CSV table of C-alpha atoms in Angstrom, one decimal:
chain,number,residue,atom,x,y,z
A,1,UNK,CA,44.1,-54.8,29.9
A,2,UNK,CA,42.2,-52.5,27.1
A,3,UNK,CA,39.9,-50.0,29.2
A,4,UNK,CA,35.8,-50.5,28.1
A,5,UNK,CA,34.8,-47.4,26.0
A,6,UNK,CA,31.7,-46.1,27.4
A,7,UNK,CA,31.0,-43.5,24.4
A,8,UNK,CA,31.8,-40.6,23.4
A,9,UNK,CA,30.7,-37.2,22.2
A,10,UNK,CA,31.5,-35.4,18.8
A,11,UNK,CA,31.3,-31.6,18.3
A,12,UNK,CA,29.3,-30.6,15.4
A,13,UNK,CA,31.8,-29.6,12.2
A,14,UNK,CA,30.9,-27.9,9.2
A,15,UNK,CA,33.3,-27.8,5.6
A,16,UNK,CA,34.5,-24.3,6.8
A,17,UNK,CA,35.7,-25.4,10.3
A,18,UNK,CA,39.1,-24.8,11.2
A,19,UNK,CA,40.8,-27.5,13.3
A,20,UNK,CA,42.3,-24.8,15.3
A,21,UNK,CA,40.4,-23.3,18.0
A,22,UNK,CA,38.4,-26.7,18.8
A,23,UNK,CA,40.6,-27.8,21.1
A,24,UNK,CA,38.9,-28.9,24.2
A,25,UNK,CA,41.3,-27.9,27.3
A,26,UNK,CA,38.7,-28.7,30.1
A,27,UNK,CA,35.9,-31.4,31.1
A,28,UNK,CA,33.8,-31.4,34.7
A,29,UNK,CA,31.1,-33.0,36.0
A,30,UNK,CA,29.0,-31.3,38.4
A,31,UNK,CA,29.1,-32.5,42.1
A,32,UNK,CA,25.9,-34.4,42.3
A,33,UNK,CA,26.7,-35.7,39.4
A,34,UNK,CA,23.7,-34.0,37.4
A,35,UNK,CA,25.5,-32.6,34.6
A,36,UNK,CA,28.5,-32.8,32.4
A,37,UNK,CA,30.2,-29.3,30.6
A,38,UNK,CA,33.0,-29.6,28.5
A,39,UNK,CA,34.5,-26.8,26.1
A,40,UNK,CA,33.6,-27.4,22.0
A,41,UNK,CA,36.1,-24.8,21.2
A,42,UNK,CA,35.2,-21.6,19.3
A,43,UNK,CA,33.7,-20.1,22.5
A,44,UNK,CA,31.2,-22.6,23.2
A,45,UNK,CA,30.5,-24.5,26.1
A,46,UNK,CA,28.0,-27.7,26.2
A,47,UNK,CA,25.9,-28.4,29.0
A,48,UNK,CA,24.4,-31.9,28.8
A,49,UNK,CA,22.3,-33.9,32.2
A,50,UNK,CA,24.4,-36.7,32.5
A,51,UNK,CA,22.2,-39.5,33.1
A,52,UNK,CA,20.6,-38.5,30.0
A,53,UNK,CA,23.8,-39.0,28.6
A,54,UNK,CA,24.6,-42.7,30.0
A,55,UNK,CA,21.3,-43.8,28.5
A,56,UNK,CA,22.1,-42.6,25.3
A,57,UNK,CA,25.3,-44.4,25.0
A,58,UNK,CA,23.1,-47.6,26.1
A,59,UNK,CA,20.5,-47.1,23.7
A,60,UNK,CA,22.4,-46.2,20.4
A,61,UNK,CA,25.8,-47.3,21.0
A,62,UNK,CA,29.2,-45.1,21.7
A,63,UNK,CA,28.8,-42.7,19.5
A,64,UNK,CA,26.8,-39.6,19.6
A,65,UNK,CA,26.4,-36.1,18.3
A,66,UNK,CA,26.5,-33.8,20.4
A,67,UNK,CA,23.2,-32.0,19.8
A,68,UNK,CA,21.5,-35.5,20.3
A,69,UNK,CA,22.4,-35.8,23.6
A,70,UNK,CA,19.3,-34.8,26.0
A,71,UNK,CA,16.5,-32.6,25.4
A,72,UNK,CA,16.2,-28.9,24.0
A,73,UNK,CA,15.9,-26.2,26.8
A,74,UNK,CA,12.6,-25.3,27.5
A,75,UNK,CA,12.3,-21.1,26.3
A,76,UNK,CA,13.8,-18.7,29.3
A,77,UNK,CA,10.7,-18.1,31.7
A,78,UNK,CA,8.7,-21.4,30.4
A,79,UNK,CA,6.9,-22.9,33.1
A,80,UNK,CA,7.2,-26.4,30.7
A,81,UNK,CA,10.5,-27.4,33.2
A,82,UNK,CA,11.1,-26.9,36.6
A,83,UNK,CA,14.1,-24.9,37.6
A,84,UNK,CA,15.8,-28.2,39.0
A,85,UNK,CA,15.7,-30.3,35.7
A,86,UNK,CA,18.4,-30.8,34.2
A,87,UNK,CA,18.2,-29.5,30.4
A,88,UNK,CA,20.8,-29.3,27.6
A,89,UNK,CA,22.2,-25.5,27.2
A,90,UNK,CA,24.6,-23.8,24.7
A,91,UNK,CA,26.6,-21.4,26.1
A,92,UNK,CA,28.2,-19.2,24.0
A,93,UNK,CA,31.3,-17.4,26.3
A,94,UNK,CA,32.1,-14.2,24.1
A,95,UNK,CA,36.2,-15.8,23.7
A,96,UNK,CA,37.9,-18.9,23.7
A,97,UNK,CA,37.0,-21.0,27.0
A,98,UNK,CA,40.2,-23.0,29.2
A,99,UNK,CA,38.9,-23.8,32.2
A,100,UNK,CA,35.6,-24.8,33.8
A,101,UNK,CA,34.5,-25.5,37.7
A,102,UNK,CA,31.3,-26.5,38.6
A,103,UNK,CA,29.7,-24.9,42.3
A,104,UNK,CA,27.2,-25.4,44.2
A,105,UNK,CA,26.4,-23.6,47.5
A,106,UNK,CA,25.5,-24.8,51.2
A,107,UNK,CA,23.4,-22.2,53.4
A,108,UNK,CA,25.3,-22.5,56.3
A,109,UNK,CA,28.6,-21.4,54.7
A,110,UNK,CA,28.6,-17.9,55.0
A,111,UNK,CA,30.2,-15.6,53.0
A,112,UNK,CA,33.5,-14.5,54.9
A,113,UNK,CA,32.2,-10.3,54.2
A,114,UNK,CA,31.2,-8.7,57.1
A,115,UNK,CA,28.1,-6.6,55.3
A,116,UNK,CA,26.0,-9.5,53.5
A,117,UNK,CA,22.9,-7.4,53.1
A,118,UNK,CA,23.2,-5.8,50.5
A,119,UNK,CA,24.0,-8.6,48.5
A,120,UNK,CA,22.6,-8.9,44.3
A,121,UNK,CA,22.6,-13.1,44.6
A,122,UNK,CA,21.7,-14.9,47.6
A,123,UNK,CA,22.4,-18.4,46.7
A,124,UNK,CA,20.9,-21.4,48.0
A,125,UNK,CA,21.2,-24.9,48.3
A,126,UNK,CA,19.4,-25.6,45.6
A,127,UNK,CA,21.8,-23.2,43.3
A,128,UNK,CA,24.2,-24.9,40.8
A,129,UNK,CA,27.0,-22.4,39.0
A,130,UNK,CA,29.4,-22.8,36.3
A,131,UNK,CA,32.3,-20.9,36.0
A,132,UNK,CA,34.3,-20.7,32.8
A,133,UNK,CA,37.7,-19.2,32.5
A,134,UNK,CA,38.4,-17.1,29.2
A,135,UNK,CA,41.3,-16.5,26.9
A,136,UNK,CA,40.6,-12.6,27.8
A,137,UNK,CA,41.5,-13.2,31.4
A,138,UNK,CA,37.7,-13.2,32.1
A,139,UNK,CA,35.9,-15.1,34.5
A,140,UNK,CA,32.2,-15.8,33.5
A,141,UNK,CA,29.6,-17.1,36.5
A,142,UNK,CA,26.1,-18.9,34.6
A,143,UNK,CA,23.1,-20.5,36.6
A,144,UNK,CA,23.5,-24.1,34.9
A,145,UNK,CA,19.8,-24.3,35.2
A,146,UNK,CA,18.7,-21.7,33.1
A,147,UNK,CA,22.0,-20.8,31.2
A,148,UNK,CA,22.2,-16.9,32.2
A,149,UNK,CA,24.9,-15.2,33.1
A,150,UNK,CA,25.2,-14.6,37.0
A,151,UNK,CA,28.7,-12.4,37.6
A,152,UNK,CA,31.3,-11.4,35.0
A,153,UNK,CA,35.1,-11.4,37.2
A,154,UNK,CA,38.0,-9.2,35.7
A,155,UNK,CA,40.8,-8.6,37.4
A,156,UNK,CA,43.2,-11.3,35.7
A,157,UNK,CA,45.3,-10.2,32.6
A,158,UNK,CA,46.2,-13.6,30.5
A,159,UNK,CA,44.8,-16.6,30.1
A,160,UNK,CA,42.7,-18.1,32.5
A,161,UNK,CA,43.8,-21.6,32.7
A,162,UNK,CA,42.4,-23.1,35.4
A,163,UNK,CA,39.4,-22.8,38.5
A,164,UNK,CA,38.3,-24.5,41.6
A,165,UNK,CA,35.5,-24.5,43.7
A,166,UNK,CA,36.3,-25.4,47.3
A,167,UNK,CA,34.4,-28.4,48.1
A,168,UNK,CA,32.6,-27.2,51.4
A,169,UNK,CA,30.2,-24.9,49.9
A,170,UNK,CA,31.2,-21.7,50.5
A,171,UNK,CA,31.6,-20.6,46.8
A,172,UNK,CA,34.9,-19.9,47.6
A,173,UNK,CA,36.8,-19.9,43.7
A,174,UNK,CA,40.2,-20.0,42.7
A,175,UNK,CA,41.6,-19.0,39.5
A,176,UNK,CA,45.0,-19.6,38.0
A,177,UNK,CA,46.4,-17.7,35.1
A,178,UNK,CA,49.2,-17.2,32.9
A,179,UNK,CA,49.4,-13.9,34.4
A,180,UNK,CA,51.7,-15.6,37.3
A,181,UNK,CA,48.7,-15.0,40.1
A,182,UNK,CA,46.5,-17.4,41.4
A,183,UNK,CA,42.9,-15.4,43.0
A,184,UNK,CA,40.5,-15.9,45.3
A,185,UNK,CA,36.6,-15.2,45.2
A,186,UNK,CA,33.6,-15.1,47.2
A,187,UNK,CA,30.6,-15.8,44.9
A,188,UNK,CA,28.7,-15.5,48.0
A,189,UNK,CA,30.1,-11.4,48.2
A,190,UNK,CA,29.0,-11.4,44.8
A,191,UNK,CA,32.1,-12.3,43.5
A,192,UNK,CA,34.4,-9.6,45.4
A,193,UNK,CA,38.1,-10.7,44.9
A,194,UNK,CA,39.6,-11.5,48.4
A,195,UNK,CA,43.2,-12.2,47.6
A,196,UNK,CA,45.8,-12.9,45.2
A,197,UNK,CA,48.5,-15.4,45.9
A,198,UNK,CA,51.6,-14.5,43.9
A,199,UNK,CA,54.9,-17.1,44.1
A,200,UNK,CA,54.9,-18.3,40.8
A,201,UNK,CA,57.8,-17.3,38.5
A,202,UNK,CA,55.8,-17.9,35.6
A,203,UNK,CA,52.3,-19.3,33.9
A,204,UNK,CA,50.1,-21.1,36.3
A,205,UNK,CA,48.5,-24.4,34.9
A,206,UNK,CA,46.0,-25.6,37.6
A,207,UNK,CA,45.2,-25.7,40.4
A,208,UNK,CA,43.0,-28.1,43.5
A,209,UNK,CA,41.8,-27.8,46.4
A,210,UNK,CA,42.1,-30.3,49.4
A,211,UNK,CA,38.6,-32.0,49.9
A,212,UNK,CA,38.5,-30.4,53.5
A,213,UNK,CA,39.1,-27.0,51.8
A,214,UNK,CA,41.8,-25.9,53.7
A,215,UNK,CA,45.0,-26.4,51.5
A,216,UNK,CA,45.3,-25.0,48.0
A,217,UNK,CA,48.0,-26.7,45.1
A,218,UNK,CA,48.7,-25.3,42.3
A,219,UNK,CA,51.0,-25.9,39.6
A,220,UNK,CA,53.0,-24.3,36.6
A,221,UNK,CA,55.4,-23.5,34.1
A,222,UNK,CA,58.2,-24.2,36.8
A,223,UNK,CA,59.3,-27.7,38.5
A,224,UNK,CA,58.0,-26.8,42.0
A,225,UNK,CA,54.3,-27.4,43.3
A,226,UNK,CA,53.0,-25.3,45.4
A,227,UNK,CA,50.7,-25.7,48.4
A,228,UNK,CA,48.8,-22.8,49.9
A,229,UNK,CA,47.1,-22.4,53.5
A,230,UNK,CA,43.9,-21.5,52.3
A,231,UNK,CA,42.7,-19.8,56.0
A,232,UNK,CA,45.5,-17.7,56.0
A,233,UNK,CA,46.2,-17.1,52.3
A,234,UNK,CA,49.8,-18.0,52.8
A,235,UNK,CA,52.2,-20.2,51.6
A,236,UNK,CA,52.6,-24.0,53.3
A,237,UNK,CA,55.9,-25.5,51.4
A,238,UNK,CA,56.8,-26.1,48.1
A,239,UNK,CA,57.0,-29.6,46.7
A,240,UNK,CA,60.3,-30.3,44.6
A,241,UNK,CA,61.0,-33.4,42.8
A,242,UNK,CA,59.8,-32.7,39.2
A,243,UNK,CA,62.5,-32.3,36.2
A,244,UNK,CA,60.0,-29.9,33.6
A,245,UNK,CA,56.5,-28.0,33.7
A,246,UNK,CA,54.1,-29.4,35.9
A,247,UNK,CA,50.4,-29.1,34.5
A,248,UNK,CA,48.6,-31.1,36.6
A,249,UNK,CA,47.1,-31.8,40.0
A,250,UNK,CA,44.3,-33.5,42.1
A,251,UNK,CA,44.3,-34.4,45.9
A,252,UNK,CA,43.0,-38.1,46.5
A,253,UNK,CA,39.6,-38.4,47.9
A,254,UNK,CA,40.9,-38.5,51.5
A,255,UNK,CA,43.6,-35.8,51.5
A,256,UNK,CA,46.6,-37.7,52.3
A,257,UNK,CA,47.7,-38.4,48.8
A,258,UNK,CA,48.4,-35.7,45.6
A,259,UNK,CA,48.8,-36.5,42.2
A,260,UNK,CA,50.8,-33.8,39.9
A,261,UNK,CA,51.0,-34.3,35.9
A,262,UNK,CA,54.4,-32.9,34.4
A,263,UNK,CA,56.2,-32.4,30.9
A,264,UNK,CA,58.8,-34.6,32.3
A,265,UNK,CA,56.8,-38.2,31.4
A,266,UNK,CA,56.6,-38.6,35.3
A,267,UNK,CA,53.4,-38.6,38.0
A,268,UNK,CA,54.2,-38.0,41.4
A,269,UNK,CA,51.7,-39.3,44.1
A,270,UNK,CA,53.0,-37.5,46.9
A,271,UNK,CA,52.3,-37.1,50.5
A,272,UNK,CA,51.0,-33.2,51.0
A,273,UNK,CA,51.7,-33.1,54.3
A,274,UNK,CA,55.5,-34.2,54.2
A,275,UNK,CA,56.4,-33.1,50.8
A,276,UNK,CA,57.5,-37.0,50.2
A,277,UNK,CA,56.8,-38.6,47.0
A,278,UNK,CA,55.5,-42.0,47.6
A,279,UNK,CA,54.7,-43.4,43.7
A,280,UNK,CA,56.5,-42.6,40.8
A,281,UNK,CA,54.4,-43.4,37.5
A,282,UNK,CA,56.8,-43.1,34.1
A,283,UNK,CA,55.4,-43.2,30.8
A,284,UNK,CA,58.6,-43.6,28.8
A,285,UNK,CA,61.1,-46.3,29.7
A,286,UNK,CA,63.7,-45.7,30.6
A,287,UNK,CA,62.7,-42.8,31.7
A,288,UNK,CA,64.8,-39.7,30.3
A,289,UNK,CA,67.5,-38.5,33.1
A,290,UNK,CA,67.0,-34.9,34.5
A,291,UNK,CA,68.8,-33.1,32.0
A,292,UNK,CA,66.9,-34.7,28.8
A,293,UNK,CA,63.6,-34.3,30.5
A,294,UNK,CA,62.8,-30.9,29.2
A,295,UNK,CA,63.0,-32.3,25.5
A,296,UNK,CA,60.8,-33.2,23.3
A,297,UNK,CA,60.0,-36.8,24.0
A,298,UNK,CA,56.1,-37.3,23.2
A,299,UNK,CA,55.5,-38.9,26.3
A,300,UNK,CA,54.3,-35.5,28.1
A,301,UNK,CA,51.4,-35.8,30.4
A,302,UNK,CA,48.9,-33.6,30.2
A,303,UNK,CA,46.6,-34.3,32.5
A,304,UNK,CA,45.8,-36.4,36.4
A,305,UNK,CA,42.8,-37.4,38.0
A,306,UNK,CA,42.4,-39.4,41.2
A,307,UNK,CA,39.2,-41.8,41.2
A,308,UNK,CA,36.8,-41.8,43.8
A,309,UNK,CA,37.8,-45.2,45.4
A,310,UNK,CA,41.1,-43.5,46.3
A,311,UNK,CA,43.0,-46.6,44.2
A,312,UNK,CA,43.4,-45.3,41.0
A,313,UNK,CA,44.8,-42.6,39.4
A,314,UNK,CA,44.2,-41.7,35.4
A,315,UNK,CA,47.0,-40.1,33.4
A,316,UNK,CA,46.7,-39.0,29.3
A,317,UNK,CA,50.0,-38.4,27.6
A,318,UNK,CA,51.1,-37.4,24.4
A,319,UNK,CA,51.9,-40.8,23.8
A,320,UNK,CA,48.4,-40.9,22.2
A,321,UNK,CA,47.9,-43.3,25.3
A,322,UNK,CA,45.1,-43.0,28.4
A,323,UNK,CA,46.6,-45.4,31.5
A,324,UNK,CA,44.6,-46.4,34.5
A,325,UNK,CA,47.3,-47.3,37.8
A,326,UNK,CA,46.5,-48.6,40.8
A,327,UNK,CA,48.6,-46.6,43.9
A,328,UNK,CA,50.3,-49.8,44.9
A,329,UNK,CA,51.4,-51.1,41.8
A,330,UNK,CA,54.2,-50.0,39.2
A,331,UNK,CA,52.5,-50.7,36.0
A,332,UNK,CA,48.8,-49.5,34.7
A,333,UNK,CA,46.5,-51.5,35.3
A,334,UNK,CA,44.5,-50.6,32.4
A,335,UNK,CA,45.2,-48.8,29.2
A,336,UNK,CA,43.3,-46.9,26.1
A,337,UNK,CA,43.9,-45.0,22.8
A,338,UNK,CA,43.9,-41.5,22.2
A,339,UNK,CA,45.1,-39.1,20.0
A,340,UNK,CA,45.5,-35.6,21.3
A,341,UNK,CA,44.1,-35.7,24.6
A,342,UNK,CA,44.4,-33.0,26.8
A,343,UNK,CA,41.9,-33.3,30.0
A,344,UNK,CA,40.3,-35.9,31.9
A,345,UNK,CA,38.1,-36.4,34.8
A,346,UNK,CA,36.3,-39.0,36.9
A,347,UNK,CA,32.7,-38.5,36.9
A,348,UNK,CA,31.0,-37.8,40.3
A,349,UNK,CA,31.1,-41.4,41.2
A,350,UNK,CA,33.7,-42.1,39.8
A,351,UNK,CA,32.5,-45.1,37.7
A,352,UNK,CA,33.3,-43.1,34.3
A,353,UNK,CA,36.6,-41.0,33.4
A,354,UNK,CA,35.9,-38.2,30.9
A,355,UNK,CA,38.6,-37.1,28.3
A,356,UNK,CA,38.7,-34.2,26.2
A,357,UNK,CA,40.4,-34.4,22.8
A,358,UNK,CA,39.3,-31.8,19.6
A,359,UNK,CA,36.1,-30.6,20.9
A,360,UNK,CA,34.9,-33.9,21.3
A,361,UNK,CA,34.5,-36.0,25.0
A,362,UNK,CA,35.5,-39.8,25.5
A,363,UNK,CA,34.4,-42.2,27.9
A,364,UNK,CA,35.9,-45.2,29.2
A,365,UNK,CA,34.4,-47.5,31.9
A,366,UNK,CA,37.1,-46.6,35.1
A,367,UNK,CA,38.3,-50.6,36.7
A,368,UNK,CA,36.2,-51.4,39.3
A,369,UNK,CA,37.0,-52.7,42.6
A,370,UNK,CA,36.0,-53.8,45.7
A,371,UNK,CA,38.0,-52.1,48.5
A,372,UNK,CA,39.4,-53.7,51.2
A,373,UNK,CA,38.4,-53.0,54.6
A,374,UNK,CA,41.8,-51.9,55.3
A,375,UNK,CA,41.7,-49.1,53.1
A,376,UNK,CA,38.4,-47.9,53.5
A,377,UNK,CA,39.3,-47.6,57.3
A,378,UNK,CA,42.4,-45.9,56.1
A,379,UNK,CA,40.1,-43.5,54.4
A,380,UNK,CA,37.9,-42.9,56.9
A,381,UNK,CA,41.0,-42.2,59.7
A,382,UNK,CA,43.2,-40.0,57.3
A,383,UNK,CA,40.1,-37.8,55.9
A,384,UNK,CA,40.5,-36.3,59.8
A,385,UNK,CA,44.1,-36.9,60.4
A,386,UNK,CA,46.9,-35.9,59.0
A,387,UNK,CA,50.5,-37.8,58.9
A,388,UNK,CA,52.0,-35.5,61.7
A,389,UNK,CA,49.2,-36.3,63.9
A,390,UNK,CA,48.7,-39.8,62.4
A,391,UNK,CA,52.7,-40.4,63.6
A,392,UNK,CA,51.7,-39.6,66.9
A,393,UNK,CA,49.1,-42.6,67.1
A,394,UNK,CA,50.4,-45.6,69.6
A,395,UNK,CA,50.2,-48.0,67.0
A,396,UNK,CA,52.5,-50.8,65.3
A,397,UNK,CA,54.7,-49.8,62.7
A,398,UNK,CA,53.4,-52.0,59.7
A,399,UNK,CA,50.1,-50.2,60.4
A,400,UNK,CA,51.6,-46.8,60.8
A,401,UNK,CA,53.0,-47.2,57.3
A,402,UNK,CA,50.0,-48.4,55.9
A,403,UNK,CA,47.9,-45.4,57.0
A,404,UNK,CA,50.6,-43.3,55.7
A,405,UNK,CA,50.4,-44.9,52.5
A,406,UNK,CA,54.0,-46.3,52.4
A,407,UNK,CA,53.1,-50.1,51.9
């Protein structure tokens, strides 16, 4: 089935514009869902409300420009808005932007420092941050509401290709680069760098956290995946399986499953906690045996994201092709064009998936679905459990698998 298009959002271009440098490597969606950032290229990042946005595309159709899309920002230290409403900003980043990570803060995580009164930001719950990674090594920190610029983080030396917010509040942030090191920051120690987790033999691609915060993946220019113990900075296991570069990961809503992206036409769903892979999703058939699967094929995926509804997982290739799959079925369930897509990203409810191409955003409607009792239960058990202890349960074995995610 053809996937709905939703919209989409063009960059402004001028005669003079070079193609190169408007790529757009990176998309998010803030986590209530408020706003929507994506890179333009040439250093600028667009923040745009995005049910502002989805009325929009209702109004006038797909297509918009990108500076039609919400309302100007009131002037810095108007009292026209309140701090809380979501207003279009500009951001220009001072280099060319890779990675963005939306973050937003809960009072009763504390910073893990020791000292916190002397502290510049004090954060509250009412606090939304957007971190963009630079082509400098540079990590720039903006308040989303107002568009300033909070905390400037250097300490990387390449690329930074990647970031993630852990999910509990804390302001915890990770960064991967191609400088081999993935590093952790406290936001909330006013962006004091706690650790950096070195394993990787070369460039780093991306990186997730586990919705419970407590496991880190990350991914690179290597075949392994690599999963991190994120309360004792250490390593877990690595994950092998993959035949190329893997540039892509998400854990599913829940925590049992983990999709990874590679350069070898291939997404593993895997199960974290076993270092199993359960689903196998090819985009070129036959698919290339292990020693052809470093070649130049143009079925490389470049990116993963697992919806909401823990069911489906999106892929984009090079294959100028976006798929929707289901996690029990071989085939996608739902497929769309693209030509030279390089991100995508559910949107906070997952009722939308985002893609990035030249500067521009697309939009498809995601396939909806009721879920089955079954595996909202399974949700609900394995968001608290996992497979070791779920093993352990005195149940039979048809539902042990199911919980597991095996049938």
């Amino acid at each position: 089935a053809r996937a709905r298009t939703v919209g989409e959002l063009l960059a402004p271009t001028s005669p003079f514009d070079k193609k190169c440098g408007r790529e757009n490597w990176t998309v998010a969606f803030a986590p209530d869902g408020s706003y929507l950032a994506w890179s333009q290229g040439h250093r600028v990042v667009k923040l745009v409300p995005w049910a502002q946005c989805l009325n929009n595309f209702l109004l006038h159709g797909t297509k918009n420009g990108a500076n039609a899309v919400g309302a100007r920002p009131p002037r810095q230290g108007g009292e026209s808005s309140p701090k809380n409403k979501p207003c279009e900003h500009v951001i220009d980043c001072g280099d060319i932007v890779w990675s963005l990570a939306f973050g937003s803060s809960v009072p009763e995580k504390q910073s893990r420092c020791v000292n916190i009164e002397w502290h510049r930001f004090k954060f509250g719950q009412d606090q939304l941050l957007l971190a963009t990674g630079l082509n400098n090594g540079r990590i720039k920190i903006w308040d989303v509401y107002t568009g300033k610029l909070l905390l400037n983080l250097m300490d990387h030396t390449e690329v930074v290709r990647d970031l993630t917010f852990a999910p509990d509040g804390s302001l915890i942030l990770v960064s991967a680069s191609r400088d081999k090191t993935l590093r952790v920051w406290d936001l909330k120690d006013d962006g004091n760098m706690m650790k950096v987790l070195r394993g990787h033999p070369n460039w780093v691609y991306g990186c997730a956290f586990s919705p419970d915060s407590s496991i880190l993946c990350s991914v690179g220019a290597s075949k392994a995946v690599f999963l991190w113990d994120m309360d004792k900075y250490s390593m877990l296991r690595k994950l092998e399986g993959h035949h190329n570069d893997v540039v892509a990961c998400e854990f599913s809503p829940d925590g049992a499953l983990l999709a990874t992206a590679s350069y070898d036409t291939r997404v593993y769903v895997w199960d974290p906690h076993t270092g199993v892979i359960l689903r196998e999703f090819g985009h070129l058939f036959p698919p290339p045996t292990p020693i052809f699967a470093g070649g130049a094929n143009d079925r490389w995926v470049r990116a993963v994201s697992f919806s909401h509804d823990g069911l489906h997982v999106a892929s984009l290739a090079d294959d100028k092709m976006v798929r929707f799959w289901r996690i029990d079925e071989e085939y996608p369930v739902q497929v769309a064009p693209l030509n030279n897509g390089l991100c995508c990203t559910f949107s906070t409810d997952g009722s939308v998936l985002a893609a990035g191409q030249d500067g521009s955003v697309h939009f498809w409607a995601t396939p909806r679905q009721v879920s089955s009792l079954q595996h909202l239960c399974r949700m609900a058990i394995r968001r608290v459990m996992p497979t070791s202890q779920v093993r352990n349960l005195p149940i039979p074995c048809k539902v042990l698998e199911f919980l597991c995610y095996q049938i």
